[in-house]
Coordinates of C-alpha atoms in Angstrom, one line a residue:
M1 CA -21.2 16.0 177.9
K2 CA -17.7 17.5 178.4
L3 CA -16.5 19.5 175.4
N4 CA -12.8 19.4 174.4
P5 CA -11.0 22.7 173.5
F6 CA -11.4 22.2 169.8
M7 CA -15.1 21.6 170.0
K8 CA -15.5 24.8 172.1
A9 CA -13.5 26.7 169.5
G10 CA -15.8 25.3 166.8
I11 CA -18.9 26.5 168.6
G12 CA -17.4 30.0 168.8
L13 CA -16.6 29.9 165.0
T14 CA -20.2 28.8 164.4
F15 CA -21.6 31.8 166.3
A16 CA -19.3 34.2 164.3
L17 CA -20.5 32.8 161.0
I18 CA -24.1 33.2 162.1
W19 CA -23.6 36.8 163.1
S20 CA -22.0 37.5 159.8
C21 CA -25.3 37.3 157.9
P22 CA -26.3 40.6 156.2
T23 CA -29.4 41.3 158.3
L24 CA -27.5 41.2 161.6
A25 CA -24.4 42.9 160.2
A26 CA -26.6 45.8 159.0
M27 CA -27.3 46.6 162.7
T28 CA -23.7 47.9 163.0
E29 CA -23.8 50.3 160.0
A30 CA -24.0 53.4 162.1
P31 CA -21.1 54.7 164.3
K32 CA -21.6 53.5 167.9
N33 CA -20.7 55.1 171.2
F34 CA -20.9 51.9 173.2
G35 CA -20.6 48.2 172.5
L36 CA -19.2 44.8 173.5
E37 CA -16.3 43.0 172.0
V38 CA -16.6 39.2 172.4
K39 CA -13.4 37.2 171.9
I40 CA -13.1 33.4 172.1
T41 CA -9.5 32.1 172.1
G42 CA -8.3 28.6 171.9
Q43 CA -4.6 28.0 172.7
S44 CA -2.3 25.1 172.3
E45 CA 1.2 25.4 173.6
D46 CA 3.9 22.7 174.2
D47 CA 7.3 22.9 175.7
R48 CA 7.8 26.6 176.5
D49 CA 10.4 25.1 178.9
L50 CA 12.0 23.1 176.0
G51 CA 11.3 19.9 177.9
T52 CA 13.5 20.9 180.9
A53 CA 10.7 20.9 183.5
P54 CA 7.5 18.8 184.1
G55 CA 4.2 20.2 182.9
G56 CA 4.3 23.6 181.2
D57 CA 1.9 22.7 178.4
V58 CA -1.2 24.8 177.7
N59 CA -4.4 23.5 176.1
G60 CA -7.6 25.4 176.7
V61 CA -10.3 27.9 175.6
G62 CA -11.0 31.3 177.0
L63 CA -13.9 33.8 176.8
D64 CA -12.9 37.4 176.9
L65 CA -15.7 40.1 177.1
R66 CA -14.8 43.7 176.7
P67 CA -17.6 46.2 177.1
W68 CA -16.7 49.8 176.1
I69 CA -18.4 53.2 176.1
Y70 CA -17.3 56.4 174.3
G71 CA -18.7 59.9 174.3
E72 CA -18.0 63.3 172.7
S73 CA -19.0 66.9 173.5
G74 CA -17.4 69.5 171.4
A75 CA -13.6 69.1 171.6
W76 CA -13.9 66.8 174.6
S77 CA -14.2 63.0 174.5
A78 CA -14.0 60.2 177.0
Y79 CA -13.6 56.4 176.7
A80 CA -13.6 53.4 179.0
M81 CA -13.2 49.7 178.3
G82 CA -13.5 46.9 180.9
Q83 CA -12.7 43.2 180.6
A84 CA -13.9 39.9 182.0
V85 CA -12.0 36.7 181.2
T86 CA -12.9 33.1 182.0
S87 CA -10.9 30.1 180.7
T88 CA -10.3 26.4 181.1
D89 CA -6.5 27.0 181.4
I90 CA -4.3 30.0 181.9
I91 CA -4.2 31.2 178.3
E92 CA -3.5 34.5 176.5
T93 CA -6.6 36.0 175.1
D94 CA -4.8 39.3 174.6
T95 CA -1.8 40.0 172.3
L96 CA -0.8 42.8 174.6
Q97 CA -0.6 40.4 177.5
Q98 CA 2.9 39.9 178.6
S99 CA 4.3 36.4 179.4
D100 CA 6.0 37.5 182.6
G101 CA 2.8 37.6 184.6
N102 CA 3.4 34.2 186.2
E103 CA 6.1 35.0 188.8
T104 CA 6.2 32.7 191.7
T105 CA 5.8 34.8 194.9
N106 CA 5.4 34.1 198.5
N107 CA 2.0 35.8 198.6
S108 CA 0.7 35.0 195.1
D109 CA 0.1 38.7 194.4
R110 CA 1.2 38.3 190.8
E111 CA -0.1 34.9 189.8
T112 CA -2.2 34.8 186.6
K113 CA -5.5 33.2 187.1
K114 CA -8.0 31.5 184.8
N115 CA -10.7 34.0 185.7
Y116 CA -10.3 37.7 186.3
L117 CA -11.8 41.2 185.8
A118 CA -9.9 44.2 184.6
M119 CA -10.0 47.8 183.3
R120 CA -8.2 48.0 180.0
E121 CA -8.6 51.7 179.4
F122 CA -10.2 54.9 180.8
W123 CA -9.2 58.3 179.5
V124 CA -10.4 61.8 178.8
G125 CA -9.4 63.5 175.6
Y126 CA -9.3 67.1 174.3
S127 CA -8.8 68.0 170.6
G128 CA -9.2 71.8 170.7
F129 CA -5.6 72.9 170.6
T130 CA -5.4 72.9 166.7
P131 CA -8.0 72.8 163.9
Y132 CA -6.5 69.5 162.6
P133 CA -8.8 66.5 163.0
G134 CA -5.9 64.2 163.8
E135 CA -4.8 66.1 167.0
I136 CA -5.8 65.0 170.5
L137 CA -4.5 65.1 174.0
K138 CA -5.5 62.2 176.2
L139 CA -5.1 61.7 180.0
G140 CA -5.7 58.4 181.7
R141 CA -5.0 54.7 181.0
Q142 CA -4.8 54.4 177.3
R143 CA -3.3 52.4 174.4
L144 CA 0.0 53.8 173.3
R145 CA 1.3 52.4 170.0
N146 CA 3.7 53.1 167.2
D147 CA 3.8 51.5 163.8
D148 CA 6.6 48.9 164.4
G149 CA 5.5 48.1 167.9
Q150 CA 9.2 48.1 169.1
W151 CA 8.9 51.3 171.2
R152 CA 5.3 51.5 172.4
D153 CA 2.3 49.1 172.2
T154 CA 0.7 48.7 175.6
N155 CA -2.1 50.0 177.8
I156 CA -0.6 52.3 180.4
E157 CA -1.5 55.4 182.4
A158 CA -0.3 58.4 180.4
L159 CA -0.6 62.0 179.3
N160 CA -0.2 61.7 175.6
W161 CA -0.5 64.2 172.7
T162 CA -1.0 63.0 169.2
F163 CA -0.8 65.1 166.0
D164 CA -1.6 63.2 162.8
T165 CA -1.9 65.0 159.4
T166 CA -1.1 64.2 155.8
L167 CA 2.5 65.5 156.0
L168 CA 3.4 65.4 159.7
R169 CA 2.9 62.9 162.4
A170 CA 4.0 63.5 166.0
N171 CA 3.5 62.1 169.5
A172 CA 4.7 63.3 172.9
G173 CA 3.9 62.3 176.4
V174 CA 4.8 60.8 179.8
A175 CA 3.6 57.5 181.2
E176 CA 3.9 55.4 184.3
R177 CA 2.3 52.2 185.3
F178 CA 0.6 52.4 188.7
S179 CA -1.5 49.2 188.6
E180 CA -2.4 46.4 186.3
Y181 CA -6.1 47.0 187.1
R182 CA -6.7 43.3 187.2
T183 CA -8.2 41.3 190.0
D184 CA -5.5 38.6 189.8
L185 CA -2.3 40.7 189.3
K186 CA -2.3 42.8 192.5
E187 CA 1.3 43.8 192.2
L188 CA 3.3 45.3 189.4
S189 CA 6.3 43.6 187.8
P190 CA 9.5 44.8 189.5
K191 CA 10.7 46.5 186.3
D192 CA 7.5 48.6 186.2
K193 CA 7.6 49.8 189.8
D194 CA 8.3 53.5 190.0
R195 CA 9.5 53.7 186.4
L196 CA 8.6 56.9 184.6
H197 CA 8.6 57.0 180.8
A198 CA 9.0 60.3 178.7
Y199 CA 8.9 60.1 174.9
A200 CA 8.4 62.0 171.7
D201 CA 8.6 61.3 168.0
A202 CA 7.9 63.0 164.7
A203 CA 7.8 61.9 161.1
Y204 CA 7.6 64.0 157.9
Q205 CA 6.4 62.9 154.5
W206 CA 9.2 64.3 152.4
T207 CA 7.8 62.9 149.1
P208 CA 4.5 61.1 148.5
G209 CA 4.4 57.9 150.4
N210 CA 7.9 58.2 151.9
W211 CA 8.5 59.2 155.5
V212 CA 11.5 60.1 157.6
G213 CA 11.4 60.5 161.4
I214 CA 13.1 60.9 164.7
R215 CA 12.1 59.4 168.0
G216 CA 13.3 59.5 171.6
H217 CA 12.5 57.8 174.8
H218 CA 13.8 58.1 178.4
T219 CA 13.0 56.0 181.5
H220 CA 13.7 57.3 185.0
D221 CA 13.5 54.4 187.5
D222 CA 14.1 55.5 191.1
G223 CA 12.2 52.7 192.8
K224 CA 13.4 51.5 196.2
L225 CA 15.7 48.5 195.8
D226 CA 15.1 45.3 197.9
Y227 CA 18.4 44.0 199.3
P228 CA 18.6 40.3 200.2
Q229 CA 18.9 39.4 203.9
P230 CA 20.6 36.3 205.2
G231 CA 18.1 33.6 206.1
V232 CA 15.2 35.4 204.5
P233 CA 13.7 33.9 201.3
T234 CA 13.8 36.2 198.4
D235 CA 10.7 37.1 196.4
S236 CA 10.7 37.4 192.6
L237 CA 8.7 40.6 193.0
D238 CA 11.6 42.2 194.9
K239 CA 13.0 45.1 192.9
K240 CA 16.7 44.4 192.0
Q241 CA 17.5 47.2 189.5
N242 CA 16.8 50.9 188.8
G243 CA 18.5 53.7 186.9
D244 CA 18.1 56.0 183.9
I245 CA 18.2 55.0 180.2
S246 CA 17.7 57.0 177.1
W247 CA 17.0 56.0 173.5
L248 CA 17.3 58.1 170.3
G249 CA 16.4 56.7 166.9
L250 CA 16.0 57.6 163.2
T251 CA 13.5 56.0 160.9
A252 CA 12.6 55.9 157.2
D253 CA 9.9 54.0 155.5
S254 CA 7.5 53.9 152.5
D255 CA 4.4 53.8 154.7
A256 CA 5.2 50.1 154.8
Y257 CA 3.2 49.3 158.0
N258 CA 0.0 50.6 156.3
W259 CA -1.6 47.5 154.9
R260 CA -3.8 49.6 152.6
N261 CA -1.0 51.1 150.6
T262 CA -0.6 49.7 147.0
N263 CA 3.1 50.4 146.5
Q264 CA 4.9 47.8 144.4
L265 CA 8.0 48.2 146.6
N266 CA 7.8 48.9 150.3
Y267 CA 10.7 49.4 152.7
W268 CA 11.4 50.3 156.3
G269 CA 14.6 51.0 158.3
S270 CA 15.5 52.2 161.7
I271 CA 18.7 52.8 163.7
T272 CA 18.6 53.4 167.5
G273 CA 21.3 54.3 170.0
M274 CA 20.9 53.7 173.7
R275 CA 22.8 55.0 176.7
G276 CA 22.2 54.9 180.4
D277 CA 23.3 53.8 183.9
T278 CA 21.8 51.2 186.2
D279 CA 22.2 50.2 189.9
T280 CA 21.8 46.4 190.4
V281 CA 21.4 44.6 193.8
N282 CA 24.2 42.1 194.4
P283 CA 23.1 38.6 195.6
L284 CA 24.2 37.0 198.8
N285 CA 27.5 35.2 198.9
A286 CA 27.6 31.4 198.3
D287 CA 27.7 30.9 202.1
G288 CA 24.6 33.0 202.6
T289 CA 26.4 36.1 204.0
R290 CA 26.0 39.6 202.8
P291 CA 28.2 40.7 199.9
T292 CA 30.9 43.4 200.4
E293 CA 29.0 45.8 198.2
A294 CA 25.2 45.9 198.4
K295 CA 24.8 47.0 194.8
R296 CA 26.8 47.7 191.7
G297 CA 26.6 50.4 189.1
D298 CA 26.8 49.8 185.4
D299 CA 27.1 52.1 182.4
L300 CA 25.1 50.9 179.3
N301 CA 25.8 51.6 175.7
G302 CA 24.0 49.8 172.9
W303 CA 22.4 50.1 169.5
A304 CA 19.9 48.3 167.3
T305 CA 18.6 48.3 163.8
D306 CA 15.7 46.8 161.9
V307 CA 15.5 46.9 158.1
G308 CA 13.2 45.3 155.6
V309 CA 11.8 45.3 152.1
R310 CA 8.6 44.0 150.6
L311 CA 7.7 43.4 147.0
R312 CA 4.2 43.3 145.6
L313 CA 4.0 40.6 142.9
D314 CA 0.3 41.4 142.1
P315 CA -2.7 42.9 143.9
Q316 CA -2.9 39.8 146.2
W317 CA 0.6 38.4 146.7
Q318 CA 3.7 40.0 148.4
V319 CA 7.1 38.6 149.4
G320 CA 9.7 40.2 151.6
A321 CA 12.9 39.9 153.7
A322 CA 14.0 41.6 156.9
Y323 CA 17.0 41.8 159.2
A324 CA 17.3 43.0 162.7
R325 CA 20.3 43.3 165.1
A326 CA 20.7 44.5 168.6
S327 CA 24.0 44.7 170.5
A328 CA 24.7 42.8 173.7
E329 CA 23.9 45.7 176.0
Y330 CA 20.9 47.0 174.1
Q331 CA 17.5 46.6 175.7
Q332 CA 14.0 47.8 174.8
N333 CA 12.1 50.2 177.0
G334 CA 9.5 47.8 178.4
L335 CA 6.4 49.2 176.6
E336 CA 6.9 47.3 173.4
S337 CA 4.9 44.3 171.9
N338 CA 7.1 43.9 168.8
R339 CA 3.9 43.3 166.8
S340 CA 3.2 45.1 163.5
N341 CA 1.9 44.8 160.0
Y342 CA 5.3 44.3 158.4
T343 CA 4.1 41.4 156.2
G344 CA 1.7 43.8 154.4
T345 CA -1.6 42.3 155.7
R346 CA -4.2 43.6 158.2
S347 CA -3.1 41.0 160.7
R348 CA -0.4 42.2 163.1
V349 CA 2.4 39.6 163.5
H350 CA 5.2 39.3 166.1
R351 CA 8.4 40.5 164.5
F352 CA 10.5 37.9 166.2
G353 CA 8.3 34.8 166.1
E354 CA 4.9 33.9 167.5
A355 CA 6.6 31.1 169.5
F356 CA 10.1 32.4 170.3
R357 CA 9.0 36.0 170.8
G358 CA 12.5 37.3 170.8
E359 CA 13.5 40.8 172.0
M360 CA 15.9 43.4 170.8
N361 CA 18.7 42.3 173.1
N362 CA 22.0 40.6 172.0
M363 CA 20.2 39.1 169.0
Q364 CA 20.2 39.2 165.3
T365 CA 17.3 37.9 163.2
A366 CA 17.0 37.1 159.5
T367 CA 13.4 36.8 158.2
L368 CA 11.8 35.7 154.9
F369 CA 8.1 36.0 154.4
G370 CA 5.2 35.8 151.9
S371 CA 1.8 37.2 152.3
W372 CA -1.6 37.1 150.6
M373 CA -4.8 39.2 150.8
L374 CA -8.1 38.7 149.0
N375 CA -10.2 41.9 149.1
D376 CA -11.3 42.6 152.6
E377 CA -12.2 39.0 153.3
Y378 CA -8.9 37.0 153.8
D379 CA -5.3 37.5 154.6
A380 CA -2.4 35.1 155.3
S381 CA 1.3 35.3 156.2
L382 CA 3.9 32.6 156.1
I383 CA 7.2 33.6 157.8
Y384 CA 10.6 32.0 158.4
H385 CA 13.0 33.3 161.1
K386 CA 16.6 32.5 161.9
F387 CA 18.0 33.7 165.3
W388 CA 21.6 34.2 166.5
R389 CA 23.3 35.7 169.5
V390 CA 25.5 38.7 168.8
D391 CA 27.8 37.9 171.7
G392 CA 28.0 34.2 172.2
N393 CA 28.8 34.6 175.9
K394 CA 25.9 36.8 177.0
P395 CA 22.2 36.0 177.5
V396 CA 19.3 37.1 175.2
G397 CA 15.8 38.3 175.8
S398 CA 12.8 36.2 174.9
N399 CA 9.5 36.1 176.6
G400 CA 8.4 33.0 174.7
I401 CA 11.0 30.5 176.1
N402 CA 11.4 29.6 179.7
A403 CA 13.9 26.8 179.8
V404 CA 15.3 25.9 183.2
E405 CA 18.2 24.0 184.8
N406 CA 17.2 21.7 187.5
N407 CA 19.1 20.9 190.7
T408 CA 18.1 17.3 191.6
D409 CA 18.7 15.1 194.6
D410 CA 21.4 12.5 193.9
V411 CA 19.5 9.7 195.7
T412 CA 15.9 10.3 194.9
G413 CA 16.1 12.3 191.7
A414 CA 13.7 14.8 193.1
I415 CA 14.0 18.4 191.8
L416 CA 15.3 20.6 194.6
S417 CA 15.5 23.9 192.7
S418 CA 15.3 25.4 189.2
T419 CA 17.1 28.3 187.6
S420 CA 17.1 29.8 184.1
L421 CA 18.9 27.5 181.7
P422 CA 22.3 29.2 180.8
L423 CA 23.1 29.2 177.1
N424 CA 26.2 27.4 176.0
D425 CA 29.3 29.6 176.0
G426 CA 30.5 30.5 172.5
E427 CA 27.4 29.1 170.7
K428 CA 25.5 31.7 168.8
D429 CA 22.8 29.7 167.1
L430 CA 19.6 30.3 169.0
G431 CA 17.3 28.4 166.5
Q432 CA 14.8 28.9 163.8
E433 CA 11.1 29.2 163.5
M434 CA 8.2 29.0 161.0
D435 CA 5.0 31.1 161.6
L436 CA 1.6 31.0 159.9
V437 CA -1.1 33.6 160.5
V438 CA -4.4 33.2 158.6
T439 CA -7.5 35.4 159.0
K440 CA -11.1 35.4 157.7
Y441 CA -12.9 38.8 158.1
F442 CA -16.7 39.2 158.1
K443 CA -17.7 42.8 158.5
Q444 CA -15.7 46.0 158.6
G445 CA -18.0 47.9 161.0
L446 CA -17.9 51.6 161.9
L447 CA -16.3 53.0 165.0
P448 CA -15.5 56.5 166.1
A449 CA -12.2 57.7 164.7
A450 CA -10.8 58.5 168.1
L451 CA -10.9 54.8 168.9
S452 CA -8.4 53.8 166.2
Q453 CA -5.7 53.1 168.7
S454 CA -7.9 51.2 171.1
I455 CA -9.7 49.0 168.6
D456 CA -7.5 48.1 165.6
E457 CA -9.5 45.2 164.2
P458 CA -12.7 45.0 162.1
S459 CA -15.9 44.0 163.8
A460 CA -15.7 40.2 163.1
L461 CA -13.0 37.7 162.3
V462 CA -11.6 34.2 162.8
R463 CA -7.8 34.1 163.0
F464 CA -5.2 31.3 163.4
R465 CA -1.8 32.4 164.8
G466 CA 0.9 29.7 165.2
G467 CA 4.7 29.2 165.3
V468 CA 7.0 26.2 165.6
F469 CA 10.4 26.9 167.1
K470 CA 13.5 24.6 166.8
P471 CA 16.2 25.4 169.3
G472 CA 19.8 25.8 168.1
D473 CA 23.1 24.8 169.5
A474 CA 23.1 27.6 172.1
Y475 CA 20.5 25.7 174.1
G476 CA 22.6 22.5 174.1
S477 CA 21.5 18.9 173.4
Q478 CA 19.5 18.3 176.5
V479 CA 16.4 20.2 175.3
D480 CA 13.5 19.0 173.2
S481 CA 13.7 19.3 169.4
Y482 CA 10.7 21.6 168.9
M483 CA 8.2 23.8 170.8
H484 CA 5.0 25.3 169.4
R485 CA 2.5 27.9 170.3
A486 CA -0.8 28.3 168.4
F487 CA -4.0 30.3 168.8
I488 CA -7.5 30.3 167.2
D489 CA -9.2 33.7 167.8
V490 CA -12.9 34.4 167.1
I491 CA -13.9 38.0 167.5
W492 CA -17.2 39.7 167.2
R493 CA -18.1 43.3 168.1
F494 CA -21.7 44.2 169.0

């Protein structure tokens, strides 16, 4: 008998419930140096292209196995995590998985597959420079992450130093992506090729529960540009831009991203400036000849801010509001996930919509939310977003929407080519979205402290993540009224 996706997700939920019984849970009471994370994900997605192209829907179930091993010897430590994924459709079993892994190329070197093997992390750490237990230097492919997820939240090859104490937190390092370490993605995305990241941040607790900080990031991209040639098809993996960009930001918060805090009022705020210069390849002329100038240089200046407040009504219920704005030229550094605990629960939620997945680029967002937690067993967040363009004549960044404009044959109606759908000039309304994230937890589990960045979930849970996006006037009247993206995740760690 063939099982549909929802039946398969139900089977996974049943196994999680069985393993949550006290006898089996007791087997994980002691800290472990090796284990296996099992994740079953069901995904339903409709109209990422907003109805502008045939197909594009996703309905399937995936099994994601992540074996890991960790060891310590004095001040030295080492960690490795692998990954094996099999699924009925091309789905996202990983919240760090970027949506730009489906580029169409002439050689399929970056085409996401249903089944693949990967190495998520492999690093060596040393914690002997200072006597503080929260200090460690790591070398290798590792999880880099900051609290708001807007600067770093990814697995990447890096040399990273972390210093985490009661009054002072700091990070410094360099990172560069050399490979995806996946059997299906054999080539890097063009924006990652030969791009070096250098970063540092520090935050000081100036009064109990209140932090102020400064953070900086610089990218040096000197990759070889691929210039178009007349009569030669272009490849979407061709590198079209490089340059140098710097970010400098100030932050202040009440430990708002720590879901364990019991403050009646939480707040966060950040302001970031960005400057840089880029070289961009010019396309061929309309008649297929080479342009007069092979590339153009641009100077970039931009800024962004994100502020929010959250009020605790009682031990279980919280409500809040947030606002973010990024200028037309502002762009993020490419290591972000934009996921954080800003709603006050243990579940990390996309700051700009589970469906739309906006980016800090020519966009402003107003957000209202409510959240609920019951002990260590349940949490839920209900979130409303409204999105606008800052400059009504320039594009925005979103890795959740891929609307296209089709060039069709006048006689047969066949689609000859497709390009990204241009937004309507002068229209700023991008749309609105409702998100719901609900989680049931089973067992906290004990893991080595050094793995807090790599494994940020308890040992067993069932989670629903979903968003419904309604496009605004900027997308025009020829797109569908709604699109949705929803996931059911079942996780167990052995």
